[in-house]
Amino acid sequence: MAIKKFNVTVNGTTYEVEVEEVKAEGGAAPKAAPKAAPVAAPAPKAAPAPAAAPKVAAGAGEHSIDAPMPGKIIKLVANEGAAVKAGDVLLILEAMKMQNEITADADGTVKKFNVTAGQSVKAHESLVILG
C-alpha cells in the first residue's frame, strides 16, 4: 500500500499530511497516520500603497474638508485650482462598501488635495484645502 503526502491548508495554516491508500476489497485495516506538523505557509505580500504627497495645513483664509469616516479614496472629482460652489462634489470616498460624495461646504477654490486616488484615510483626516 502506498503512502502519499499532501499539503492541506486549514484557516490559513498549511499542514503536510501523509495518507495511506486503502483497497476497497479485503484490504488491510487502515493504520493511523502520524500527527501532522505545521508547515509555514508563505505570507501573502501586501500591495504597496500609493505614495501620498505631503499634507498641507489650511492657512489664513483657508479651511480643510476632513474625512467624516475612515475609508478609501476612489476618485478625485475636482481639480486643484478649480473654483467650486457649496455642494459641488470634490471626491468620492468608499466606506463600508458605499461610495460617499465629499462635497464643498462653502464657495471657494480647491487649493490642495491632501490625498490621492486609492489611498486609505482615517476619520477626521484632512482631504482637501479650500480657500
C-alpha positions as a LaTeX table, in Angstrom:
\begin{tabular}{lrrr}
\hline
Residue & $x$ (\AA) & $y$ (\AA) & $z$ (\AA) \\
\hline
Met1 & 0.00 & 0.00 & 0.00 \\
Ala2 & 1.25 & 3.41 & $-0.94$ \\
Ile3 & 1.62 & 6.33 & 1.38 \\
Lys4 & 1.04 & 9.70 & $-0.28$ \\
Lys5 & 1.96 & 13.12 & 1.06 \\
Phe6 & $-0.33$ & 16.13 & 0.66 \\
Asn7 & $-0.26$ & 19.76 & 1.77 \\
Val8 & $-3.56$ & 20.81 & 3.34 \\
Thr9 & $-4.39$ & 24.41 & 4.27 \\
Val10 & $-6.80$ & 24.99 & 7.17 \\
Asn11 & $-7.64$ & 28.55 & 8.27 \\
Gly12 & $-4.51$ & 29.90 & 6.60 \\
Thr13 & $-2.13$ & 27.35 & 8.17 \\
Thr14 & $-0.57$ & 24.74 & 5.85 \\
Tyr15 & $-0.05$ & 21.20 & 7.14 \\
Glu16 & 1.88 & 18.37 & 5.50 \\
Val17 & $-0.10$ & 15.14 & 5.91 \\
Glu18 & 0.56 & 11.53 & 4.94 \\
Val19 & $-2.33$ & 9.44 & 3.66 \\
Glu20 & $-2.27$ & 5.67 & 3.23 \\
Glu21 & $-4.21$ & 4.33 & 0.27 \\
Val22 & $-6.60$ & 1.53 & 1.32 \\
Lys23 & $-8.00$ & $-1.02$ & $-1.10$ \\
Ala24 & $-11.78$ & $-1.40$ & $-1.10$ \\
Glu25 & $-11.99$ & $-5.22$ & $-1.15$ \\
Gly26 & $-10.44$ & $-7.27$ & 1.61 \\
Gly27 & $-7.61$ & $-4.83$ & 2.19 \\
Ala28 & $-5.80$ & $-4.46$ & 5.43 \\
Ala29 & $-7.24$ & $-2.27$ & 8.13 \\
Pro30 & $-6.04$ & 1.31 & 7.77 \\
Lys31 & $-3.25$ & 2.46 & 10.08 \\
Ala32 & $-3.46$ & 5.76 & 11.89 \\
Ala33 & $-1.22$ & 8.32 & 10.24 \\
Pro34 & 1.24 & 10.22 & 12.43 \\
Lys35 & 0.21 & 13.66 & 13.56 \\
Ala36 & 0.85 & 16.38 & 11.00 \\
Ala37 & 3.47 & 19.02 & 11.70 \\
Pro38 & 2.59 & 22.58 & 10.72 \\
Val39 & 4.50 & 23.88 & 7.73 \\
Ala40 & 4.99 & 27.61 & 7.49 \\
Ala41 & 3.00 & 28.97 & 4.57 \\
Pro42 & 4.45 & 31.92 & 2.70 \\
Ala43 & 2.78 & 35.14 & 3.81 \\
Pro44 & 0.94 & 36.98 & 1.03 \\
Lys45 & 2.62 & 40.26 & 0.12 \\
Ala46 & 0.56 & 43.40 & 0.55 \\
Ala47 & 0.34 & 45.71 & $-2.43$ \\
Pro48 & 2.26 & 48.92 & $-1.79$ \\
Ala49 & 0.04 & 51.89 & $-1.08$ \\
Pro50 & 0.29 & 54.81 & $-3.47$ \\
Ala51 & 2.79 & 57.42 & $-2.29$ \\
Ala52 & 0.94 & 60.29 & $-0.68$ \\
Ala53 & 2.02 & 63.86 & $-1.18$ \\
Pro54 & 2.96 & 65.74 & 1.98 \\
Lys55 & $-0.10$ & 67.02 & 3.79 \\
Val56 & $-0.75$ & 70.74 & 3.74 \\
Ala57 & $-2.48$ & 72.53 & 6.61 \\
Ala58 & $-5.05$ & 75.23 & 5.98 \\
Gly59 & $-3.56$ & 78.72 & 6.01 \\
Ala60 & $-5.16$ & 82.10 & 6.63 \\
Gly61 & $-8.47$ & 82.40 & 4.79 \\
Glu62 & $-8.49$ & 78.67 & 4.02 \\
His63 & $-10.17$ & 75.69 & 5.64 \\
Ser64 & $-9.91$ & 71.93 & 5.48 \\
Ile65 & $-12.54$ & 69.42 & 4.35 \\
Asp66 & $-12.00$ & 66.37 & 6.56 \\
Ala67 & $-12.97$ & 62.71 & 6.16 \\
Pro68 & $-16.23$ & 62.04 & 8.01 \\
Met69 & $-15.26$ & 58.36 & 8.46 \\
Pro70 & $-12.39$ & 56.00 & 7.63 \\
Gly71 & $-12.35$ & 54.68 & 4.07 \\
Lys72 & $-10.59$ & 54.63 & 0.72 \\
Ile73 & $-10.41$ & 57.46 & $-1.82$ \\
Ile74 & $-11.93$ & 56.18 & $-5.07$ \\
Lys75 & $-11.74$ & 59.25 & $-7.29$ \\
Leu76 & $-10.75$ & 62.92 & $-7.17$ \\
Val77 & $-13.58$ & 64.73 & $-8.98$ \\
Ala78 & $-12.49$ & 68.37 & $-8.79$ \\
Asn79 & $-9.09$ & 69.70 & $-9.87$ \\
Glu80 & $-6.61$ & 71.75 & $-7.88$ \\
Gly81 & $-7.13$ & 75.43 & $-8.67$ \\
Ala82 & $-10.77$ & 74.89 & $-9.70$ \\
Ala83 & $-13.45$ & 77.25 & $-8.40$ \\
Val84 & $-16.20$ & 75.33 & $-6.58$ \\
Lys85 & $-19.53$ & 76.26 & $-5.10$ \\
Ala86 & $-21.04$ & 74.91 & $-1.89$ \\
Gly87 & $-22.37$ & 71.40 & $-2.58$ \\
Asp88 & $-20.03$ & 70.65 & $-5.52$ \\
Val89 & $-18.50$ & 67.17 & $-5.35$ \\
Leu90 & $-14.77$ & 67.22 & $-4.58$ \\
Leu91 & $-14.01$ & 63.49 & $-4.32$ \\
Ile92 & $-15.52$ & 60.04 & $-3.79$ \\
Leu93 & $-14.79$ & 58.20 & $-0.51$ \\
Glu94 & $-15.65$ & 54.50 & $-0.23$ \\
Ala95 & $-16.56$ & 53.35 & 3.27 \\
Met96 & $-18.37$ & 50.14 & 4.26 \\
Lys97 & $-18.80$ & 49.30 & 0.54 \\
Met98 & $-20.71$ & 52.55 & $-0.04$ \\
Gln99 & $-19.46$ & 55.38 & $-2.23$ \\
Asn100 & $-19.82$ & 58.73 & $-0.46$ \\
Glu101 & $-19.57$ & 62.06 & $-2.25$ \\
Ile102 & $-17.47$ & 64.52 & $-0.28$ \\
Thr103 & $-18.69$ & 68.00 & $-1.17$ \\
Ala104 & $-17.53$ & 71.57 & $-0.69$ \\
Asp105 & $-19.12$ & 73.17 & 2.37 \\
Ala106 & $-18.66$ & 76.71 & 1.00 \\
Asp107 & $-17.81$ & 78.55 & $-2.20$ \\
Gly108 & $-14.09$ & 78.75 & $-2.85$ \\
Thr109 & $-11.10$ & 77.42 & $-4.76$ \\
Val110 & $-9.51$ & 73.99 & $-4.39$ \\
Lys111 & $-6.05$ & 74.91 & $-3.10$ \\
Lys112 & $-4.63$ & 71.42 & $-2.46$ \\
Phe113 & $-5.69$ & 67.77 & $-2.29$ \\
Asn114 & $-4.05$ & 66.04 & 0.68 \\
Val115 & $-4.99$ & 62.59 & $-0.70$ \\
Thr116 & $-4.67$ & 60.57 & $-3.91$ \\
Ala117 & $-6.98$ & 58.01 & $-5.54$ \\
Gly118 & $-6.50$ & 54.59 & $-3.95$ \\
Gln119 & $-5.30$ & 55.99 & $-0.62$ \\
Ser120 & $-6.84$ & 54.86 & 2.67 \\
Val121 & $-7.80$ & 57.61 & 5.11 \\
Lys122 & $-8.76$ & 57.81 & 8.77 \\
Ala123 & $-11.73$ & 59.67 & 10.23 \\
His124 & $-11.12$ & 63.42 & 10.60 \\
Glu125 & $-8.06$ & 63.31 & 8.28 \\
Ser126 & $-7.69$ & 66.37 & 6.04 \\
Leu127 & $-8.74$ & 65.58 & 2.47 \\
Val128 & $-8.90$ & 68.96 & 0.69 \\
Ile129 & $-7.86$ & 72.54 & 1.45 \\
Leu130 & $-10.37$ & 75.14 & 0.20 \\
Gly131 & $-9.58$ & 78.81 & 0.02 \\
\hline
\end{tabular}
